[in-house]
Tab-separated table of C-alpha atoms in Angstrom:
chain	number	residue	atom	x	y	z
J	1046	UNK	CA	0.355	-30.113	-64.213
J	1047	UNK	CA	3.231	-31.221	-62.019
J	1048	UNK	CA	4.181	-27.756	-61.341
J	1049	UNK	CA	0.814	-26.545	-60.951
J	1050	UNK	CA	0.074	-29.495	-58.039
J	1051	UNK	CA	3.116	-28.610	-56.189
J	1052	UNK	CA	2.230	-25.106	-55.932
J	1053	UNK	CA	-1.323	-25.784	-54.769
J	1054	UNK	CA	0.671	-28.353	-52.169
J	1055	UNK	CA	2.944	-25.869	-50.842
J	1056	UNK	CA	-0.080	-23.348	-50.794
J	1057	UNK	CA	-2.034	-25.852	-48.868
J	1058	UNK	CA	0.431	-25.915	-46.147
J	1059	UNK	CA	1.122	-22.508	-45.928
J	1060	UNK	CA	-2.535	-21.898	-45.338
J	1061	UNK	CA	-2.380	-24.862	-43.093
J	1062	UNK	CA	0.418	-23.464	-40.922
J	1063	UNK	CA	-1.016	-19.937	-40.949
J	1064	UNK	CA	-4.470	-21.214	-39.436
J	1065	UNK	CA	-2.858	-24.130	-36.843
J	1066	UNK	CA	-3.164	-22.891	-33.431
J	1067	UNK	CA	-0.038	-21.631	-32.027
J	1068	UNK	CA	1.754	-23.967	-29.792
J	1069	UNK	CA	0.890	-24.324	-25.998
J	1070	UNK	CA	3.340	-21.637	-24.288
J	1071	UNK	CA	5.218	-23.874	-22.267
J	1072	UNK	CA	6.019	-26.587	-25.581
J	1073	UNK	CA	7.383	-22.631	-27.071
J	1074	UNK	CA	9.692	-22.154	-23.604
J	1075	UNK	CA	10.902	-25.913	-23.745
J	1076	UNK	CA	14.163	-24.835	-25.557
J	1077	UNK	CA	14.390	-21.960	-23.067
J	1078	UNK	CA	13.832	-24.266	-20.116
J	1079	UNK	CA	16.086	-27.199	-21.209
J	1080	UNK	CA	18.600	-24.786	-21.740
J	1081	UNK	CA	18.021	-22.805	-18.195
J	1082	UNK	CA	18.192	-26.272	-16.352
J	1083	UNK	CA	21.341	-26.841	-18.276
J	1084	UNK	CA	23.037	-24.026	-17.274
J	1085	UNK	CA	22.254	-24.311	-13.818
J	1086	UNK	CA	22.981	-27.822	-13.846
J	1087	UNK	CA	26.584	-26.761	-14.595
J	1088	UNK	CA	26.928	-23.837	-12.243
J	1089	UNK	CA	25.718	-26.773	-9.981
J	1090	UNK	CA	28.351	-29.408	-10.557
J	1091	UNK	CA	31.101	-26.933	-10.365
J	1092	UNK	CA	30.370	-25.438	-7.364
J	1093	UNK	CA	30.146	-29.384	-5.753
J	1094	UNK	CA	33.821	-29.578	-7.501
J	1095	UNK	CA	35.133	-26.647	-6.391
J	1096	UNK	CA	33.676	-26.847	-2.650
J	1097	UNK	CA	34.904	-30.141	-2.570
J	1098	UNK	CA	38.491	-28.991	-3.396
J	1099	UNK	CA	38.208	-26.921	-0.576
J	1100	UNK	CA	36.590	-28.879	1.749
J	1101	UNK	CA	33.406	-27.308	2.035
J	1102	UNK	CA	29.701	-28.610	1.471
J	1103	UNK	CA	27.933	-27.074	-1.519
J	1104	UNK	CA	24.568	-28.369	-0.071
J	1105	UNK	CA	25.211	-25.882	2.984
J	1106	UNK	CA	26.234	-23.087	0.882
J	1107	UNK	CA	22.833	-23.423	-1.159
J	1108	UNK	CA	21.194	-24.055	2.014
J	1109	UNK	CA	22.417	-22.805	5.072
J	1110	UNK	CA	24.071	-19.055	4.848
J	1111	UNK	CA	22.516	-15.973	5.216
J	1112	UNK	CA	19.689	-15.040	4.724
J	1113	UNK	CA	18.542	-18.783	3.945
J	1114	UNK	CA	18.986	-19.228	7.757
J	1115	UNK	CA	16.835	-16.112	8.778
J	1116	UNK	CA	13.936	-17.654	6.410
J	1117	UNK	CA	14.129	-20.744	8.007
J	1118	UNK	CA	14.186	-19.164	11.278
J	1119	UNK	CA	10.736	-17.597	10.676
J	1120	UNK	CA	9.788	-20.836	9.252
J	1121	UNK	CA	10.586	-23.188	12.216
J	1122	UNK	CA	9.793	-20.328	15.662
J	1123	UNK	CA	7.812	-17.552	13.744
J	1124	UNK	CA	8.521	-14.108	14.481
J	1125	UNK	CA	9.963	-12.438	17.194
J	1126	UNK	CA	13.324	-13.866	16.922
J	1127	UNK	CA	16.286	-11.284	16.851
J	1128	UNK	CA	19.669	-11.211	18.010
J	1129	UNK	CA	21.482	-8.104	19.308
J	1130	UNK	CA	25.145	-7.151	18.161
J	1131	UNK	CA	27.831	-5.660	20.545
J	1132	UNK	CA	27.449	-2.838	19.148
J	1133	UNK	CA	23.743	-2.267	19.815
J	1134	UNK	CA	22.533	-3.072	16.579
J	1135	UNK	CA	19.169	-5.099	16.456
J	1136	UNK	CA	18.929	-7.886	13.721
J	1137	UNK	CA	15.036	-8.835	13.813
J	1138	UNK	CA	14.080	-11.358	11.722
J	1139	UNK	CA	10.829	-8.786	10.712
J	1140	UNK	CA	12.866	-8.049	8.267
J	1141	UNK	CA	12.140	-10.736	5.956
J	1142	UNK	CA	8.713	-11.072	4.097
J	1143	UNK	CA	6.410	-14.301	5.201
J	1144	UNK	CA	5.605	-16.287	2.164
J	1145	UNK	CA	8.916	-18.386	1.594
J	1146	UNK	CA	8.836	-19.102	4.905
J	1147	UNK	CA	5.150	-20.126	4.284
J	1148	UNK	CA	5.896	-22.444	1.557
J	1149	UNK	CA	8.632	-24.211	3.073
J	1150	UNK	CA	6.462	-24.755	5.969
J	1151	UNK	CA	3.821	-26.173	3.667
J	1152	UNK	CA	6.644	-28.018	1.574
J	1153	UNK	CA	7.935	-29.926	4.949
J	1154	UNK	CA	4.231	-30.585	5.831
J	1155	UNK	CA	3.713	-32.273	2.607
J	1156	UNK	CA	7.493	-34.087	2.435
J	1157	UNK	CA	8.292	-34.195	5.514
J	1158	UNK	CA	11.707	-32.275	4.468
J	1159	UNK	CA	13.592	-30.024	6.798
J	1160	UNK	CA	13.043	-26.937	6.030
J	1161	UNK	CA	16.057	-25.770	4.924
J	1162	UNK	CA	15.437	-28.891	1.895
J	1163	UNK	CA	12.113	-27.124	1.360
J	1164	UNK	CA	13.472	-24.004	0.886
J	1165	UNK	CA	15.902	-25.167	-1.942
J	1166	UNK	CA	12.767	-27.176	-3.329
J	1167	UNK	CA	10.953	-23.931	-3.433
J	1168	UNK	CA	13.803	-21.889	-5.480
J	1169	UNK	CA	14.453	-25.062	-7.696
J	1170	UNK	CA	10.643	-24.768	-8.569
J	1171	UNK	CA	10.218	-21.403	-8.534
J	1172	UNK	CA	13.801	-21.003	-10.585
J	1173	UNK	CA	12.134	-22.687	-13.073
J	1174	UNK	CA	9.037	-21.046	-12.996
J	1175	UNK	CA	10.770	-17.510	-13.223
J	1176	UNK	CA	12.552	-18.743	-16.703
J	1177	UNK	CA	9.447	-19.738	-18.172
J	1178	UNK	CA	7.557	-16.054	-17.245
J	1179	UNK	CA	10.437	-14.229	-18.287
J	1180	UNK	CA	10.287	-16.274	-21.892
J	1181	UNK	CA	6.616	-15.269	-21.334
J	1182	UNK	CA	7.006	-11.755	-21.024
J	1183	UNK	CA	9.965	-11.618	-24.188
J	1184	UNK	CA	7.979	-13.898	-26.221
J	1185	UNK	CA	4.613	-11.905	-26.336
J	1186	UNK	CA	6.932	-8.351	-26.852
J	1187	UNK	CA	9.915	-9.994	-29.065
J	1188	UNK	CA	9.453	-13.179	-30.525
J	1189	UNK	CA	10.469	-16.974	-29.510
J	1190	UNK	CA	14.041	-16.405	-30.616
J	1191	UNK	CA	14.134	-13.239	-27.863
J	1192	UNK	CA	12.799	-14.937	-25.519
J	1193	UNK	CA	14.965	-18.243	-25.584
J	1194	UNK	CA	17.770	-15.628	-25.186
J	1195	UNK	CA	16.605	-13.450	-22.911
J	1196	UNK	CA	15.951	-16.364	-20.352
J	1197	UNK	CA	19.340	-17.689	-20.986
J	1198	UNK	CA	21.182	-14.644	-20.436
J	1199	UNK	CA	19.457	-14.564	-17.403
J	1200	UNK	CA	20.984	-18.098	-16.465
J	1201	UNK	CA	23.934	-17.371	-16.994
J	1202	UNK	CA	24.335	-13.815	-14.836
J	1203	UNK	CA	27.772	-13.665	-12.988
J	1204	UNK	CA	25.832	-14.617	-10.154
J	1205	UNK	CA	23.269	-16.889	-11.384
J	1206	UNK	CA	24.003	-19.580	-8.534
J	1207	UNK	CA	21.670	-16.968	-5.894
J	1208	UNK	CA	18.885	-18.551	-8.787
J	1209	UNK	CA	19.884	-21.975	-7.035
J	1210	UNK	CA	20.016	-20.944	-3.584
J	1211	UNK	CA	17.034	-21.151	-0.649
J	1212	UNK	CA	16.870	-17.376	-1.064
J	1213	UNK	CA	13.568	-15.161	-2.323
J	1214	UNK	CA	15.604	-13.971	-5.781
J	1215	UNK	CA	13.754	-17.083	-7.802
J	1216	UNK	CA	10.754	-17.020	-6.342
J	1217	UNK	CA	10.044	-12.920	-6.655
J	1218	UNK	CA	11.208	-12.918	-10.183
J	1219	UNK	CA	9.124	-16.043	-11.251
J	1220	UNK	CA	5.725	-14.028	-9.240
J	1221	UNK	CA	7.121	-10.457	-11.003
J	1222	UNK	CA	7.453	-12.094	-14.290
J	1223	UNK	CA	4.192	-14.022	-14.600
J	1224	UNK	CA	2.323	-10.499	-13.006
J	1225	UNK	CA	3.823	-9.189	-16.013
J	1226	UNK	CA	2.941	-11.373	-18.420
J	1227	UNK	CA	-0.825	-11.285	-17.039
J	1228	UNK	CA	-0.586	-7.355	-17.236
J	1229	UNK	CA	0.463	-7.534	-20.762
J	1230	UNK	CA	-2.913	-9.863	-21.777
J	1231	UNK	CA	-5.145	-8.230	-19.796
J	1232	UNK	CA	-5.618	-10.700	-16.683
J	1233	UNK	CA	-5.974	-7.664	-14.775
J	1234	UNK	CA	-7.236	-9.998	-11.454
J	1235	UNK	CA	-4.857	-11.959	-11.988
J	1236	UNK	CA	-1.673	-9.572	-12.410
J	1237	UNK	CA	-2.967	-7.902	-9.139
J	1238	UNK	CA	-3.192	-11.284	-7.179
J	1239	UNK	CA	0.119	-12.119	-8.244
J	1240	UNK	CA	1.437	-8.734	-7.585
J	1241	UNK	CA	0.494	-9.094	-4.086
J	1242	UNK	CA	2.208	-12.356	-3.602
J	1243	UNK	CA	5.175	-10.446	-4.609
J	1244	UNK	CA	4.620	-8.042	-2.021
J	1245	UNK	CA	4.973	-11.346	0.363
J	1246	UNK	CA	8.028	-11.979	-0.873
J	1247	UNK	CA	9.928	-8.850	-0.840
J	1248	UNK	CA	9.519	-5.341	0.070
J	1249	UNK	CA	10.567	-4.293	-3.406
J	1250	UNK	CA	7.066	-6.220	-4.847
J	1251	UNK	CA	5.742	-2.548	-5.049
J	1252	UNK	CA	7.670	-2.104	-8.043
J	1253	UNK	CA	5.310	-5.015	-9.542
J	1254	UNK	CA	2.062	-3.118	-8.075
J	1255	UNK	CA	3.591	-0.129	-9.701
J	1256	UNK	CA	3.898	-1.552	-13.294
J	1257	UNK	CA	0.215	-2.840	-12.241
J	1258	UNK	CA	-1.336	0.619	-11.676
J	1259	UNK	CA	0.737	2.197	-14.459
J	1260	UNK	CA	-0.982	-0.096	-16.743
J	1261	UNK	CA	-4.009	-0.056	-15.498
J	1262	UNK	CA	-3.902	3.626	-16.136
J	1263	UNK	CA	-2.685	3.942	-19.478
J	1264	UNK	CA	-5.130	2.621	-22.147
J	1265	UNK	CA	-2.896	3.673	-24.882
J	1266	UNK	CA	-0.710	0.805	-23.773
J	1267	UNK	CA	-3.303	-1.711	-23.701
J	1268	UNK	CA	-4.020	-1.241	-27.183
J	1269	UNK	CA	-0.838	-1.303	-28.410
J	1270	UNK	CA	0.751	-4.517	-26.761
J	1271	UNK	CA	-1.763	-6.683	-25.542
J	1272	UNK	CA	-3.253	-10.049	-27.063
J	1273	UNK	CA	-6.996	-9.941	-27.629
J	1274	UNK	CA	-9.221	-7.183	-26.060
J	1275	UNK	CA	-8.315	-6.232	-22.372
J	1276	UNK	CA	-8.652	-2.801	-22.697
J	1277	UNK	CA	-12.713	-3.822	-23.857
J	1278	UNK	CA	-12.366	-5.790	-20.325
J	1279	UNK	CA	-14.893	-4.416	-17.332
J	1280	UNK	CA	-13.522	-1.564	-15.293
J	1281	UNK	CA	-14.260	-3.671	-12.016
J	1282	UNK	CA	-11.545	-6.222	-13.411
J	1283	UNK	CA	-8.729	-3.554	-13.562
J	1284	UNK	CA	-9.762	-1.631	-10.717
J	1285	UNK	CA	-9.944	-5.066	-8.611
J	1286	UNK	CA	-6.192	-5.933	-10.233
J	1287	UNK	CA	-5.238	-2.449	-8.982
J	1288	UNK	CA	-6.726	-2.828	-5.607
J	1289	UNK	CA	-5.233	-6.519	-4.845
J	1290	UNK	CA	-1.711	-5.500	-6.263
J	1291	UNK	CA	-0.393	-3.786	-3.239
J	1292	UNK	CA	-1.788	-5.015	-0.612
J	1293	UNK	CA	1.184	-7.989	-0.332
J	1294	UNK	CA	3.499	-5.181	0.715
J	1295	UNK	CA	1.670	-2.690	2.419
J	1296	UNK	CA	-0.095	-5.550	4.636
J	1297	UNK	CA	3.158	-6.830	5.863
J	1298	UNK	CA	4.588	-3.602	6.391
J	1299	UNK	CA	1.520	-2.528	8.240
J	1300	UNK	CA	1.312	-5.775	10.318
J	1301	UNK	CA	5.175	-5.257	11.311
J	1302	UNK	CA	3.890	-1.495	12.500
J	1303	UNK	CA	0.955	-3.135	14.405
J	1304	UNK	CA	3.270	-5.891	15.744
J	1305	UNK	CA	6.312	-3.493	17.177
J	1306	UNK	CA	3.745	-0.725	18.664
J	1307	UNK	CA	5.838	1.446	16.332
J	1308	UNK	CA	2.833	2.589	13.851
J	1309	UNK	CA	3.019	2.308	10.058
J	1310	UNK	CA	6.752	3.489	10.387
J	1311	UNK	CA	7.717	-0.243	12.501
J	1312	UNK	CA	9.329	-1.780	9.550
J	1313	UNK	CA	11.873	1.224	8.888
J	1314	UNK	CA	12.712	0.764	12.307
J	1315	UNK	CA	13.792	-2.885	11.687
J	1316	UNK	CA	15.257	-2.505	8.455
J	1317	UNK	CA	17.515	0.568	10.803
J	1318	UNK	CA	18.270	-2.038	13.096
J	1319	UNK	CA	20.340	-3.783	10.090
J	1320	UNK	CA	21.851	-0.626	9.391
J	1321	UNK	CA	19.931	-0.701	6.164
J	1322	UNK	CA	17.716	2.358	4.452
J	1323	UNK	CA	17.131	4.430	1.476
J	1324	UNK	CA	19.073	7.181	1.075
J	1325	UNK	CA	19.201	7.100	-3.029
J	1326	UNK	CA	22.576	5.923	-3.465
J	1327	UNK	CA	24.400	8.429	-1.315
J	1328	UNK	CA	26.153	5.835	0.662
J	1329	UNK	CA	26.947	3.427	-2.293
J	1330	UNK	CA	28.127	6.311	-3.879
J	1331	UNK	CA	30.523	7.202	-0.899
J	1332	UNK	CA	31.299	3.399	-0.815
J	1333	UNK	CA	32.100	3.584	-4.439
J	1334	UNK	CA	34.613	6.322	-4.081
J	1335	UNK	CA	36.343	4.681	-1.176
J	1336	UNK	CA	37.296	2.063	-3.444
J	1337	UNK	CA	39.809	4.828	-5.325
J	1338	UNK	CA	41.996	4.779	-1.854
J	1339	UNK	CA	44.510	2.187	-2.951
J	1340	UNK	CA	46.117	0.508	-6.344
J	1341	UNK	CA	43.940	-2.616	-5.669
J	1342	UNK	CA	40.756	-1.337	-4.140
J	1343	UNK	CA	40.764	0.795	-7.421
J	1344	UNK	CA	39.922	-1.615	-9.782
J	1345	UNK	CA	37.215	-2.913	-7.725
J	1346	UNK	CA	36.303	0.750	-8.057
J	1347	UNK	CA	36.471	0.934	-11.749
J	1348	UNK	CA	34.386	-2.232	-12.180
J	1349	UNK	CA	31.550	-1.148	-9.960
J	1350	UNK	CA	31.323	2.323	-11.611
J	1351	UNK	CA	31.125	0.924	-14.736
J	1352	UNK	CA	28.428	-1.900	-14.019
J	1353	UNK	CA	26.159	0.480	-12.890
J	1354	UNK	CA	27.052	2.658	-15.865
J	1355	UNK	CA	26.190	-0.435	-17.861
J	1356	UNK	CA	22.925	-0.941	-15.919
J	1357	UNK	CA	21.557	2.801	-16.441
J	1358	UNK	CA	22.704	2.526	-20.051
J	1359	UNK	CA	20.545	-0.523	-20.655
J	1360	UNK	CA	17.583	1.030	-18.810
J	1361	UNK	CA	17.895	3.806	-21.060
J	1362	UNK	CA	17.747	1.867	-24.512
J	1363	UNK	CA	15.180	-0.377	-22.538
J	1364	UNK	CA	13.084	3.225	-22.340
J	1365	UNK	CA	14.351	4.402	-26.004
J	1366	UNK	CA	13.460	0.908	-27.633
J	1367	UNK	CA	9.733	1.408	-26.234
J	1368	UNK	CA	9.553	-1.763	-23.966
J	1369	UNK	CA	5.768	-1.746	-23.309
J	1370	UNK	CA	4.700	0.541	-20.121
J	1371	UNK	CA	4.727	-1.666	-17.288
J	1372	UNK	CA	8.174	-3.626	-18.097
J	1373	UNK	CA	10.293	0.227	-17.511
J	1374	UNK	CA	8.161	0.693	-14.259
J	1375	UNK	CA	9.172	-2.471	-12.938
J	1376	UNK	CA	12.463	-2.194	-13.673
J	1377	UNK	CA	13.016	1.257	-12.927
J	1378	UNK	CA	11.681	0.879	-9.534
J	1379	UNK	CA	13.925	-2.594	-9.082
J	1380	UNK	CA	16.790	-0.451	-10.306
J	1381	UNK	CA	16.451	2.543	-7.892
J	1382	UNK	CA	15.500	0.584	-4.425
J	1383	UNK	CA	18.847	-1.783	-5.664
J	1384	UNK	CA	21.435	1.218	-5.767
J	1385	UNK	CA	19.703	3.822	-3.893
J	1386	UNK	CA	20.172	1.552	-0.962
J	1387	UNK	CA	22.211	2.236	2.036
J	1388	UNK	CA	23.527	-1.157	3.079
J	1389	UNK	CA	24.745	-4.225	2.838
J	1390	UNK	CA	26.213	-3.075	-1.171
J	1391	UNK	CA	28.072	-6.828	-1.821
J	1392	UNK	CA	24.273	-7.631	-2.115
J	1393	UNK	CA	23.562	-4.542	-4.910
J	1394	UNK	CA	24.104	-7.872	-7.784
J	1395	UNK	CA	21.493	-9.934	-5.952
J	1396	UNK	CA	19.166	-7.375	-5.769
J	1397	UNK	CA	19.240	-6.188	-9.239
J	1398	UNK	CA	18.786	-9.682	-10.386
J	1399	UNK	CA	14.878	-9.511	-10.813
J	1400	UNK	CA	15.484	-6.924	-13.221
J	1401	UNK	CA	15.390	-9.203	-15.680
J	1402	UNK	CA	13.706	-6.344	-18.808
J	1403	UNK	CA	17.219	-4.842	-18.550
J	1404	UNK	CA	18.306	-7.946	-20.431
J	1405	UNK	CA	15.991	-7.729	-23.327
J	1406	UNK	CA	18.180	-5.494	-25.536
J	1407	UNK	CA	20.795	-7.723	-25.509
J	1408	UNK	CA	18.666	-10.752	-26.068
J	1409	UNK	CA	17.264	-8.757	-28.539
J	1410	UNK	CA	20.764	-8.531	-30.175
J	1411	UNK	CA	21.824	-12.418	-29.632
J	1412	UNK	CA	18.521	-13.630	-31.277
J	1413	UNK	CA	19.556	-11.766	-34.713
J	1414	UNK	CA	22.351	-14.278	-35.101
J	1415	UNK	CA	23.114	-17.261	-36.019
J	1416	UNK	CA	22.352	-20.188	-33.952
J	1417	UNK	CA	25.650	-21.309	-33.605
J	1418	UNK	CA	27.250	-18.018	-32.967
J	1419	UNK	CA	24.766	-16.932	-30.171
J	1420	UNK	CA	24.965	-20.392	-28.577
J	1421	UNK	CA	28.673	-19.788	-28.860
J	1422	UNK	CA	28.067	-16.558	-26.832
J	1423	UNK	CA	26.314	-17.869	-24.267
J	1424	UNK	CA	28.432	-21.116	-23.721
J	1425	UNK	CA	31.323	-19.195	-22.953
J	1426	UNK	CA	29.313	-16.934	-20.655
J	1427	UNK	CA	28.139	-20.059	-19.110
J	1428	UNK	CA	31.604	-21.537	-17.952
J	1429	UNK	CA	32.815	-18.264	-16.795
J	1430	UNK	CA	29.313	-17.368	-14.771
J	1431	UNK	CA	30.028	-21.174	-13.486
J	1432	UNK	CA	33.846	-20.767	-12.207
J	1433	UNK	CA	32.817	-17.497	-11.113
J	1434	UNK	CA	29.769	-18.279	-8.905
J	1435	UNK	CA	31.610	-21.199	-7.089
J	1436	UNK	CA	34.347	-18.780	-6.461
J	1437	UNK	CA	31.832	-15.977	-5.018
J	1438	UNK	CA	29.823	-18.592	-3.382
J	1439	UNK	CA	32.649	-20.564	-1.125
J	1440	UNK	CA	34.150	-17.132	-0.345
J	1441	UNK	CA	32.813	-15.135	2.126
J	1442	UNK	CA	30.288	-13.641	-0.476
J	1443	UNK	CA	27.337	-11.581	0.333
J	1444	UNK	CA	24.668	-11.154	2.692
């Protein structure tokens, strides 16, 4: 009888378990998050030590280099501002997208902060925010255990401190992720609206309002990966989704054109005023190559060739492991406006940062061990992405 009451126990919470609604998605990222604020909370402290040892502030190298200033620039005189270099080159600050500067004017209005403190409010937030999409995203494809990875790994990137800076990296990738996410459960409005905030941010949102339309066009997909019935979901939903999804980019760009009398071509003509184009990777490829000049400069060489060899190769078993349709548009588009670049290439890291489906594989790989091994992993990775980003950071580092 004994036997037989412990069986009907244990099937009585099994039945229990199986029926219990799932757990609220952010109480299934709080691992993921703890850890993510962990592991910036390090990169953090040791930049403050090592700036210190050097003499240098760490809250104006999160706040005040860069591109950080051109944002807050826009923020405090609007457009129009540009300086011109000796050598005739025109740096307008049309270059960068409005809606960071947007929310750190809306942050200082609210606070009262300067804006550069807004601006590093904004990433903190939206650093935060990007973890728990891209858990999101790996979760609903992968599993909890994937996702917990795959949001660390992205913590701990070589330069994972950008994540912490007033720059538009956090902020993209949380928008990119959570359009995602909403394309992969059929908010259709919603992954359109958030697409075209995106498209605010930076010109490379189009690769979310690609992944949008690519979606939106392939049922087959819907039925496959999605949670509940989106593909049963009115047409004027997804058509609306696809409608709203570029119209971030294409307004700004079009605006820029209207605002510089220089038709819908305007904004190429700023972007050539920082010496910056498309040109798919010829120039990176000749920089590349001029690396192999000298002993030193060679190795540099070396390890650029083969992190883009390792960023193809995960694209390609990102492709060959069947990530659902929209995550390989996303990224494929992230991946080819990052290297087929023409300029500023210290910056190629940074801009492949929002490819965050590259890391999936690997997270993939990290959640099929053991808890202390993969925590091993990624502890190590942690200190070195730590030492290394306050190196990178107080040096002259990029653009």
């Amino acid at each position: 009888m004994a036997a037989r009451f412990r069986v009907a126990l244990i099937i009585e919470r099994v039945t229990d378990l199986a029926t219990r609604p799932a757990p609220p998605l952010l109480g299934r990222a709080a691992p993921a998050l703890l850890g993510y604020a962990a592991v910036r909370a390090l990169g953090l402290v040791t930049l403050a030590v090592w700036s210190a040892a050097r003499d240098k502030s760490a809250y104006t190298l999160l706040t005040a280099r860069w591109d950080s200033l051109w944002y807050v620039r826009v923020a405090d005189l609007g457009y129009g501002y540009e300086v011109r270099l000796p050598n005739g080159d025109v740096h307008s600050n049309l270059a960068f997208f409005p809606l960071l500067p947007w929310l750190e004017r809306a942050v200082s209005a609210v606070t009262r902060l300067a804006y550069a403190d807004a601006g590093l409010v904004v990433s903190t937030l939206a650093s935060l925010a990007a973890a728990w999409g891209i858990f999101a995203v790996a979760d609903h494809v992968y599993g909890r255990r994937t996702g917990i990875c795959a949001v660390l790994l992205w913590a701990v990137l070589p330069i994972g401190i950008v994540q912490s800076m007033a720059y538009t990296e956090s902020l993209f990738t949380a928008l990119a992720a959570w359009a995602l996410y909403a394309v992969l459960t059929g908010r259709w409005v919603t992954a359109g609206t958030l697409a075209a905030l995106a498209g605010l941010t930076r010109p490379v949102g189009l690769a979310v309002a690609a992944a949008v339309w690519a979606a939106a066009l392939a049922p087959s997909f819907v039925r496959e990966w999605s949670a509940g019935e989106p593909d049963g979901a009115p047409m004027w939903r997804r058509a609306l989704g696809m409608l709203l999804a570029p119209l971030g980019a294409a307004g700004y760009v079009l605006w820029v054109g209207h605002h510089t009398d220089r038709g819908p071509f305007g904004y190429l003509d700023v972007q050539a005023g920082w010496r910056n184009g498309f040109d798919g990777g010829y120039a990176f490829a000749r920089f590349v190559a001029g690396r192999f000049t000298s002993f030193p400069l060679a190795l540099a060489g070396v390890g650029l060739v083969l992190g883009v060899a390792l960023v193809i190769w995960l694209y390609v078993v990102c492709v060959r492991q069947r990530q659902p349709l929209p995550l390989p548009v996303y990224t494929g588009v992230v991946v080819a406006l990052a290297l087929g670049a023409s300029g500023y290439f210290g910056s190629k890291p940074r801009l492949l940062m929002p490819a965050f489906p590259l890391l999936l594989p690997l997270a993939r790989v990290l959640a099929g061990l053991r808890t202390t091994r993969s925590g091993t992993v990624l502890g190590g990775i942690a200190v070195a992405s730590a030492l290394y980003g306050a190196f990178w950071l107080s040096g002259s580092g990029p653009p």
